[in-house]
CSV table of C-alpha atoms in Angstrom, one decimal:
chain,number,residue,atom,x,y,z
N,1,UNK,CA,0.0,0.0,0.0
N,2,UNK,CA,2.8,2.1,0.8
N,3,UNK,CA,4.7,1.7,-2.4
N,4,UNK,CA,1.6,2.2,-4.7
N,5,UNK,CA,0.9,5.7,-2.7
N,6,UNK,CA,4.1,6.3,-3.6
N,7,UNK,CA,4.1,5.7,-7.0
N,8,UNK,CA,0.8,7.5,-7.2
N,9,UNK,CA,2.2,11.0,-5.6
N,10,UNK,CA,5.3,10.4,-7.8
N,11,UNK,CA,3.2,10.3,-10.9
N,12,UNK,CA,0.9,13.6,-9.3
N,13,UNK,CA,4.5,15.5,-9.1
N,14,UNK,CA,5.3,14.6,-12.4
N,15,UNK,CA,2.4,15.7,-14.2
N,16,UNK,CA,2.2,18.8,-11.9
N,17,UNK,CA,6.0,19.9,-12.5
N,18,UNK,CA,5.6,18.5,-16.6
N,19,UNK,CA,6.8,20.7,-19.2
N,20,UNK,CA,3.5,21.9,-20.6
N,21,UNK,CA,3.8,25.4,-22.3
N,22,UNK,CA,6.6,24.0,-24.2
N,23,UNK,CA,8.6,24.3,-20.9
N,24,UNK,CA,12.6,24.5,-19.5
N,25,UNK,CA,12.9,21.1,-17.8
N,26,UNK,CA,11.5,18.0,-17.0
N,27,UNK,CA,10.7,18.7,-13.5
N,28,UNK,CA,11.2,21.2,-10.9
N,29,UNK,CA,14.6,18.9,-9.4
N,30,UNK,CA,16.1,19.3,-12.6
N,31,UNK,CA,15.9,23.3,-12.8
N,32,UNK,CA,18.0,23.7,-9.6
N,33,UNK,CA,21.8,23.1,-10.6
N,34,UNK,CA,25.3,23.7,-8.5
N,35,UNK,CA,27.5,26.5,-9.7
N,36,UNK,CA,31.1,26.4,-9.7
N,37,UNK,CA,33.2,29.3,-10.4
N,38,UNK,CA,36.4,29.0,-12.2
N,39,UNK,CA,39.4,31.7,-13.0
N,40,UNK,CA,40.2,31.5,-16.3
N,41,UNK,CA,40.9,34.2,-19.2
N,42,UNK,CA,41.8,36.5,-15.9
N,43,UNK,CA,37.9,36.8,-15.1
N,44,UNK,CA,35.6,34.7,-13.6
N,45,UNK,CA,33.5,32.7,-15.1
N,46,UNK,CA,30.3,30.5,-14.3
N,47,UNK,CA,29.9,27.2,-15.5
N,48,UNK,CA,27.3,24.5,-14.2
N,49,UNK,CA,28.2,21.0,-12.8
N,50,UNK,CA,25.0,19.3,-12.6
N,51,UNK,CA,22.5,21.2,-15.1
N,52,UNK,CA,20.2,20.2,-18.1
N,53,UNK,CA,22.9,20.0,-20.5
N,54,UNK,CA,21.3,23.4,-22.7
N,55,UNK,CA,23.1,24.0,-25.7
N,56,UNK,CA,24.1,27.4,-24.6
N,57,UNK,CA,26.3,27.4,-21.7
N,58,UNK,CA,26.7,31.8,-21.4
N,59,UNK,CA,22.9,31.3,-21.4
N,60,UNK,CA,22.9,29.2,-17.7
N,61,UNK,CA,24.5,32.7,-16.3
N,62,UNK,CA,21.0,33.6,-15.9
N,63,UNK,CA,21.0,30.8,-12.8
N,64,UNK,CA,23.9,32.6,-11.4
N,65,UNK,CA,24.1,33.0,-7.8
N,66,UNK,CA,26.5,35.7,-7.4
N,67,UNK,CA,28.2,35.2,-3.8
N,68,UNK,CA,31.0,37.0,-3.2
N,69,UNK,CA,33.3,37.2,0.3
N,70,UNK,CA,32.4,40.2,2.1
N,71,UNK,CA,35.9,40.3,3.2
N,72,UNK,CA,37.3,40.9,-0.2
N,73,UNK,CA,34.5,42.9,-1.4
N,74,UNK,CA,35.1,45.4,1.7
N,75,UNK,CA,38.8,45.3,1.2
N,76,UNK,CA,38.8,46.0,-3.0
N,77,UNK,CA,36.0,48.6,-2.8
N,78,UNK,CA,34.4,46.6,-5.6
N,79,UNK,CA,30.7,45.5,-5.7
N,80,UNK,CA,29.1,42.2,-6.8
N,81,UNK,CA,28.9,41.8,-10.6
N,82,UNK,CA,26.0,40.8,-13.1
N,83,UNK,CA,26.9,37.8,-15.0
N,84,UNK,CA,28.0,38.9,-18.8
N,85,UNK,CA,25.9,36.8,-21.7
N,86,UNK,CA,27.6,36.3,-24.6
N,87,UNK,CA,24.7,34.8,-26.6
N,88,UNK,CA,22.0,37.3,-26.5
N,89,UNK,CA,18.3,36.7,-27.9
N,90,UNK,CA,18.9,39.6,-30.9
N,91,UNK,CA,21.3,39.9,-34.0
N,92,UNK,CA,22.5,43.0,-34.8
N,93,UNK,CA,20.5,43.1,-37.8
N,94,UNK,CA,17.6,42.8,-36.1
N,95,UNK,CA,18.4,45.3,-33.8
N,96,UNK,CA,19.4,48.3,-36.5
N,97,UNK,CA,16.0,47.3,-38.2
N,98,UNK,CA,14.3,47.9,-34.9
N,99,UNK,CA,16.1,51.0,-34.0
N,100,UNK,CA,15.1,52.8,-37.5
N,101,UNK,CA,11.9,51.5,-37.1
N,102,UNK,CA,10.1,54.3,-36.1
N,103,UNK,CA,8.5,57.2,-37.9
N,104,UNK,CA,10.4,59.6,-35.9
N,105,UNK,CA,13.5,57.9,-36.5
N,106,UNK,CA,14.2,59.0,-40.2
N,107,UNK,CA,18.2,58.5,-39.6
N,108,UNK,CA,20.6,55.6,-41.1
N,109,UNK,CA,21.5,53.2,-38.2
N,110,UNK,CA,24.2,53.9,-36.1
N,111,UNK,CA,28.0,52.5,-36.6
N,112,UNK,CA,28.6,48.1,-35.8
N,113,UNK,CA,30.3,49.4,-32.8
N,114,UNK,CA,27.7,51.3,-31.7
N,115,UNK,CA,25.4,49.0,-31.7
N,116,UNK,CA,27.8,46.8,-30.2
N,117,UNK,CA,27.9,48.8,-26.8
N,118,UNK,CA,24.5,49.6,-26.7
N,119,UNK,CA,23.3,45.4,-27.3
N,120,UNK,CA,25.7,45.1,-24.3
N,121,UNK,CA,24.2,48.0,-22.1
N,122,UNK,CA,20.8,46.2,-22.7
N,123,UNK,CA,21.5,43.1,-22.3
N,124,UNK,CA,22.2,43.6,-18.6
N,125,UNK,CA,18.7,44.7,-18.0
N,126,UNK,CA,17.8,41.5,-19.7
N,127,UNK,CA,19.7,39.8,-17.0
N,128,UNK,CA,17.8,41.4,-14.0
N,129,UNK,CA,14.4,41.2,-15.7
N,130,UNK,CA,15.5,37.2,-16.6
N,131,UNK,CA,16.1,36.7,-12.8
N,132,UNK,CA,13.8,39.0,-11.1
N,133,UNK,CA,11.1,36.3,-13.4
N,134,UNK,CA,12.7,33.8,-12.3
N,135,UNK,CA,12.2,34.3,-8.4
N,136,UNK,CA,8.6,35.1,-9.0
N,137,UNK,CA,8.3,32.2,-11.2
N,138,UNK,CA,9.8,30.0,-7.7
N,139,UNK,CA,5.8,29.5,-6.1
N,140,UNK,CA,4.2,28.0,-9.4
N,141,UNK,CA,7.1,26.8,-11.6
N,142,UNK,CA,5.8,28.7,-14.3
N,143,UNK,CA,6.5,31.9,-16.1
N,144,UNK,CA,3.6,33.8,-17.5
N,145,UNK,CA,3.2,37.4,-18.9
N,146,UNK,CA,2.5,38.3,-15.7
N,147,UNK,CA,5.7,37.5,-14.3
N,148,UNK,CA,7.5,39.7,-16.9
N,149,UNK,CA,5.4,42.4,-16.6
N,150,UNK,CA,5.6,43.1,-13.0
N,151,UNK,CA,9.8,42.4,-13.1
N,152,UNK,CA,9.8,44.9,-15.6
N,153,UNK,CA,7.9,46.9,-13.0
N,154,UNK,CA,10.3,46.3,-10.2
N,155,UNK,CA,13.6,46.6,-12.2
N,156,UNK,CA,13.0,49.7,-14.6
N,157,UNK,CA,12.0,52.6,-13.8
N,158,UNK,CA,8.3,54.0,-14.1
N,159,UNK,CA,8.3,55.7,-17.2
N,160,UNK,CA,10.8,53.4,-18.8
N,161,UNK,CA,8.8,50.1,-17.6
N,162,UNK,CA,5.7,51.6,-18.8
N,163,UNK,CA,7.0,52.4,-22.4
N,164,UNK,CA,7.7,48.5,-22.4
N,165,UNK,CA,4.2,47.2,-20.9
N,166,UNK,CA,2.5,49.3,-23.5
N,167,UNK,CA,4.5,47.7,-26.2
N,168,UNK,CA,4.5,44.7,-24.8
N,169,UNK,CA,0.2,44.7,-24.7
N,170,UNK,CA,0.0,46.0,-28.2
N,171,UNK,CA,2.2,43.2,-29.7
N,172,UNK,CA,-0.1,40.5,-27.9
N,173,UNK,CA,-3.3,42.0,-28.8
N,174,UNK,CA,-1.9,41.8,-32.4
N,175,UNK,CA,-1.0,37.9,-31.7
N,176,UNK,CA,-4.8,37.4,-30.5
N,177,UNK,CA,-6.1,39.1,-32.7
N,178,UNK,CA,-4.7,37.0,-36.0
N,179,UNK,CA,-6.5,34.3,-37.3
N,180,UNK,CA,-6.0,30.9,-37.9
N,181,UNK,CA,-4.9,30.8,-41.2
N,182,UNK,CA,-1.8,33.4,-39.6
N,183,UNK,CA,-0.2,30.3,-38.0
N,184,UNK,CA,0.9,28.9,-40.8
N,185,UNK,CA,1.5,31.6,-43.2
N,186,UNK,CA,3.3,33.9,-40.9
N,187,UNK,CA,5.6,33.8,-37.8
N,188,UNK,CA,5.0,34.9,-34.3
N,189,UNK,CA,7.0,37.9,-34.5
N,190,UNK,CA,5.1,39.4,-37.9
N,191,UNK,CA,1.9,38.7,-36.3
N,192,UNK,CA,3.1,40.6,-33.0
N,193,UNK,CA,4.2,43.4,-35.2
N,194,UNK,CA,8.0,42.6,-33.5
N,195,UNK,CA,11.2,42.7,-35.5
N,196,UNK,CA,12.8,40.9,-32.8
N,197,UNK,CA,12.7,37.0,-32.8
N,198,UNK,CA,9.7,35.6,-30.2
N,199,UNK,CA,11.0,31.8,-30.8
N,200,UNK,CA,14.7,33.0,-30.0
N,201,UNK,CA,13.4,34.8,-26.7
N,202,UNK,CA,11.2,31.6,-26.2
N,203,UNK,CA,14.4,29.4,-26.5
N,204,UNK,CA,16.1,31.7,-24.9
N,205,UNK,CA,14.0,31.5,-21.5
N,206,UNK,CA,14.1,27.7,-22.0
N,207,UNK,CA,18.0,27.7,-22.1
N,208,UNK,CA,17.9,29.8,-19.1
N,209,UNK,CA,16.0,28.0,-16.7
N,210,UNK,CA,13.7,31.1,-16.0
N,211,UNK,CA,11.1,28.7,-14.9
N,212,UNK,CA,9.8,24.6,-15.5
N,213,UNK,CA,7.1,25.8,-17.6
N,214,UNK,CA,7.6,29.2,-19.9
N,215,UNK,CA,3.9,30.5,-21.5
N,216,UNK,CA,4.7,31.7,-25.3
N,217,UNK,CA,3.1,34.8,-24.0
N,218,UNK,CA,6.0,35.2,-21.7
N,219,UNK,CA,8.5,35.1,-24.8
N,220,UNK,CA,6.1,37.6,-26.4
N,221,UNK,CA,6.3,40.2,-23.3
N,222,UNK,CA,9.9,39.8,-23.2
N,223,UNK,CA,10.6,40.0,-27.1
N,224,UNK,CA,8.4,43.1,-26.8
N,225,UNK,CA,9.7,45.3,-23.6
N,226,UNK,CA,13.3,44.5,-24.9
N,227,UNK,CA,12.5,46.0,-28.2
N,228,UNK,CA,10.7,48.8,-26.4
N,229,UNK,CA,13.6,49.3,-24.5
N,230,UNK,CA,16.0,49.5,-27.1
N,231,UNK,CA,14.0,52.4,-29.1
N,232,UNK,CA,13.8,54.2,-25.6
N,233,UNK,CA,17.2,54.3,-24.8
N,234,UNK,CA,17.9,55.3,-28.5
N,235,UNK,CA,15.6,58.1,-28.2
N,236,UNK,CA,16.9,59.4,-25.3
N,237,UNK,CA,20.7,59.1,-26.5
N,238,UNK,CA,19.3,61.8,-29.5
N,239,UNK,CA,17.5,64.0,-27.2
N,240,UNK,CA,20.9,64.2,-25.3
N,241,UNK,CA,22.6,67.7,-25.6
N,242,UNK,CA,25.8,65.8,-25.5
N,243,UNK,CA,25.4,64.0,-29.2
N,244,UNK,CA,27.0,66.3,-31.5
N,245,UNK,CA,25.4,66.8,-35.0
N,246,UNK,CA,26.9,67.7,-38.5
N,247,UNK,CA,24.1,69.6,-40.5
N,248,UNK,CA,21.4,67.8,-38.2
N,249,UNK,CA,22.9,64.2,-38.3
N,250,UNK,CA,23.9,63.3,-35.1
N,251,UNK,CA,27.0,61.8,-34.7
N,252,UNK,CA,27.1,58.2,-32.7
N,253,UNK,CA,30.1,57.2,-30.7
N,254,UNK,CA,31.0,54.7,-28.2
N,255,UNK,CA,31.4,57.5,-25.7
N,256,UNK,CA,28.8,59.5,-26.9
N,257,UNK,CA,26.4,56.6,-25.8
N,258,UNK,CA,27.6,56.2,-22.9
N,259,UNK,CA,28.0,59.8,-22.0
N,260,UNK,CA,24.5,60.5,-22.7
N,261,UNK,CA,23.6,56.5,-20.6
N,262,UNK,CA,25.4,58.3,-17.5
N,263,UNK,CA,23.6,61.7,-17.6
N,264,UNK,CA,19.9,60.0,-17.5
N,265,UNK,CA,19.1,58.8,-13.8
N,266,UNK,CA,16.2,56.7,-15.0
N,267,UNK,CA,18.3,54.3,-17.7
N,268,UNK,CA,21.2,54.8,-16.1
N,269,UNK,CA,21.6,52.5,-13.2
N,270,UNK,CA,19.7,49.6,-15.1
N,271,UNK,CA,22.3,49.1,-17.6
N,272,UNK,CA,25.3,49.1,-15.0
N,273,UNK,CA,27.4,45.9,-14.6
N,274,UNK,CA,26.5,46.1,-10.9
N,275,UNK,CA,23.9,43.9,-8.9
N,276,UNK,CA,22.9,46.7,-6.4
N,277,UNK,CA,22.0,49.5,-9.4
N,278,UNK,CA,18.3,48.6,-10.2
N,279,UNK,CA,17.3,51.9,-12.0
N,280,UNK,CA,16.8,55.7,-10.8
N,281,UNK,CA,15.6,55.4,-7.7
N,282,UNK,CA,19.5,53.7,-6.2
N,283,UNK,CA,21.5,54.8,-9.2
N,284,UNK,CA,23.1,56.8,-7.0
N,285,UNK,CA,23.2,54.5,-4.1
N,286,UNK,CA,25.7,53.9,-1.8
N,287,UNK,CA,27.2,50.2,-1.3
């Protein structure tokens, strides 16, 4: 009797902690792996000793515990870190086409480098949306647009993460509103009105353990507040007095970018390398 209760709440578990929405894992034992950190290259690096073997290993920084001695930290003045991804959701191409996008935006795209820096800048902001989702994703195992949505709340700041919701409700009431003949003449991200890739963000999520099960309109959220994102910071960077122009065409450096990413309090601290700098409210917070 004993064994077939067990077998019973063993086969309840697994078709509770399945991976229905297309999901990260297996089950919920599988989506909690040991970190080891290793000095190599002269940095530190992350790398997984028991995980679900994802086919992107910069992707797994996501899971990244940072834990730093306190000692050292106090000694070297230095703070704890974001983890650095080198395989990012977006190609550059994808990203000019987004940038020039807009109506307002009559103006070629800016310099490789350029867009280089700023992918980087965002793509720490993807990090703290990517794990702020993934601790409210902890009570259900599952990652819903309502997960995103309110880590976009809690990590940008109000007029930024606003920008992004808006987007990100526009593009899925262009999904639901497609009909059925849509799915199979055209992707997810033309029938969100995206440029950016919703099955790369999907897989993505999935590579990164953000929760057991991901909902597609999870991936659409995120596909759409990071696009948002990138149009806002570009918009700001032009309305910066610091961008010099040449017969009205602003001229885009590296340190232009970040010159005019320093001077705005309400970008500025979410697209720092460090883990205590959420947005404008601490940018300027002490350690």
């Amino acid at each position: 009797m004993a064994r077939s209760s067990k077998s019973v709440a063993r086969t309840l578990e697994d078709l509770t902690l399945d991976s229905g929405y297309g999901g990260a894992a297996d089950s919920f034992r599988s989506s909690s792996a040991s970190l080891c950190l290793s000095e190599a290259h002269g940095g530190n690096h992350w790398h997984l000793t028991d995980s679900m073997h994802s086919r992107h290993n910069s992707l797994d920084t996501v899971n990244t515990v940072l834990v730093e001695d306190a000692e050292i930290l106090e000694s070297t003045e230095q703070c704890a870190k974001l983890p650095e991804l080198e395989d990012v959701p977006w190609s550059l191409g994808e990203l000019a086409s987004a940038l020039c996008r807009d109506k307002e935006m009559t103006l070629p795209p800016p310099p490789q480098d350029v867009l280089l820096r700023l992918s980087e800048l965002v793509s720490r902001a993807l990090v703290r949306v990517a794990k702020e989702s993934q601790r409210l994703s902890l009570r259900y195992a599952k990652c819903t647009k309502y997960e995103i949505q309110s880590a976009i709340k809690i990590v940008l700041s109000w007029s930024v993460s606003m920008s992004c919701i808006s987007a990100a409700l526009s593009a899925l009431s262009l999904y639901n509103m497609s009909t059925e003949d849509d799915k199979f003449s055209r992707g997810k991200s033309v029938r969100c009105g995206l440029i950016f890739n919703v099955g790369k963000f999907f897989r993505w999520m999935v590579d990164g353990r953000i929760a057991v099960r991901i909902h597609e309109h999870a991936a659409i959220y995120l596909a759409a507040c990071m696009e948002s994102l990138f149009r806002e910071v570009y918009a700001r960077v032009l309305r910066s007095a610091l961008l010099e122009r040449d017969n009205g065409i602003p001229k885009f450096t590296v340190e232009t970018l970040d010159q005019a990413v320093n001077t705005d309090a309400e970008i500025w601290g979410s697209l720092q390398p460090w883990q205590h700098l959420i947005c404008g409210k601490n940018a300027s917070g002490e350690l």
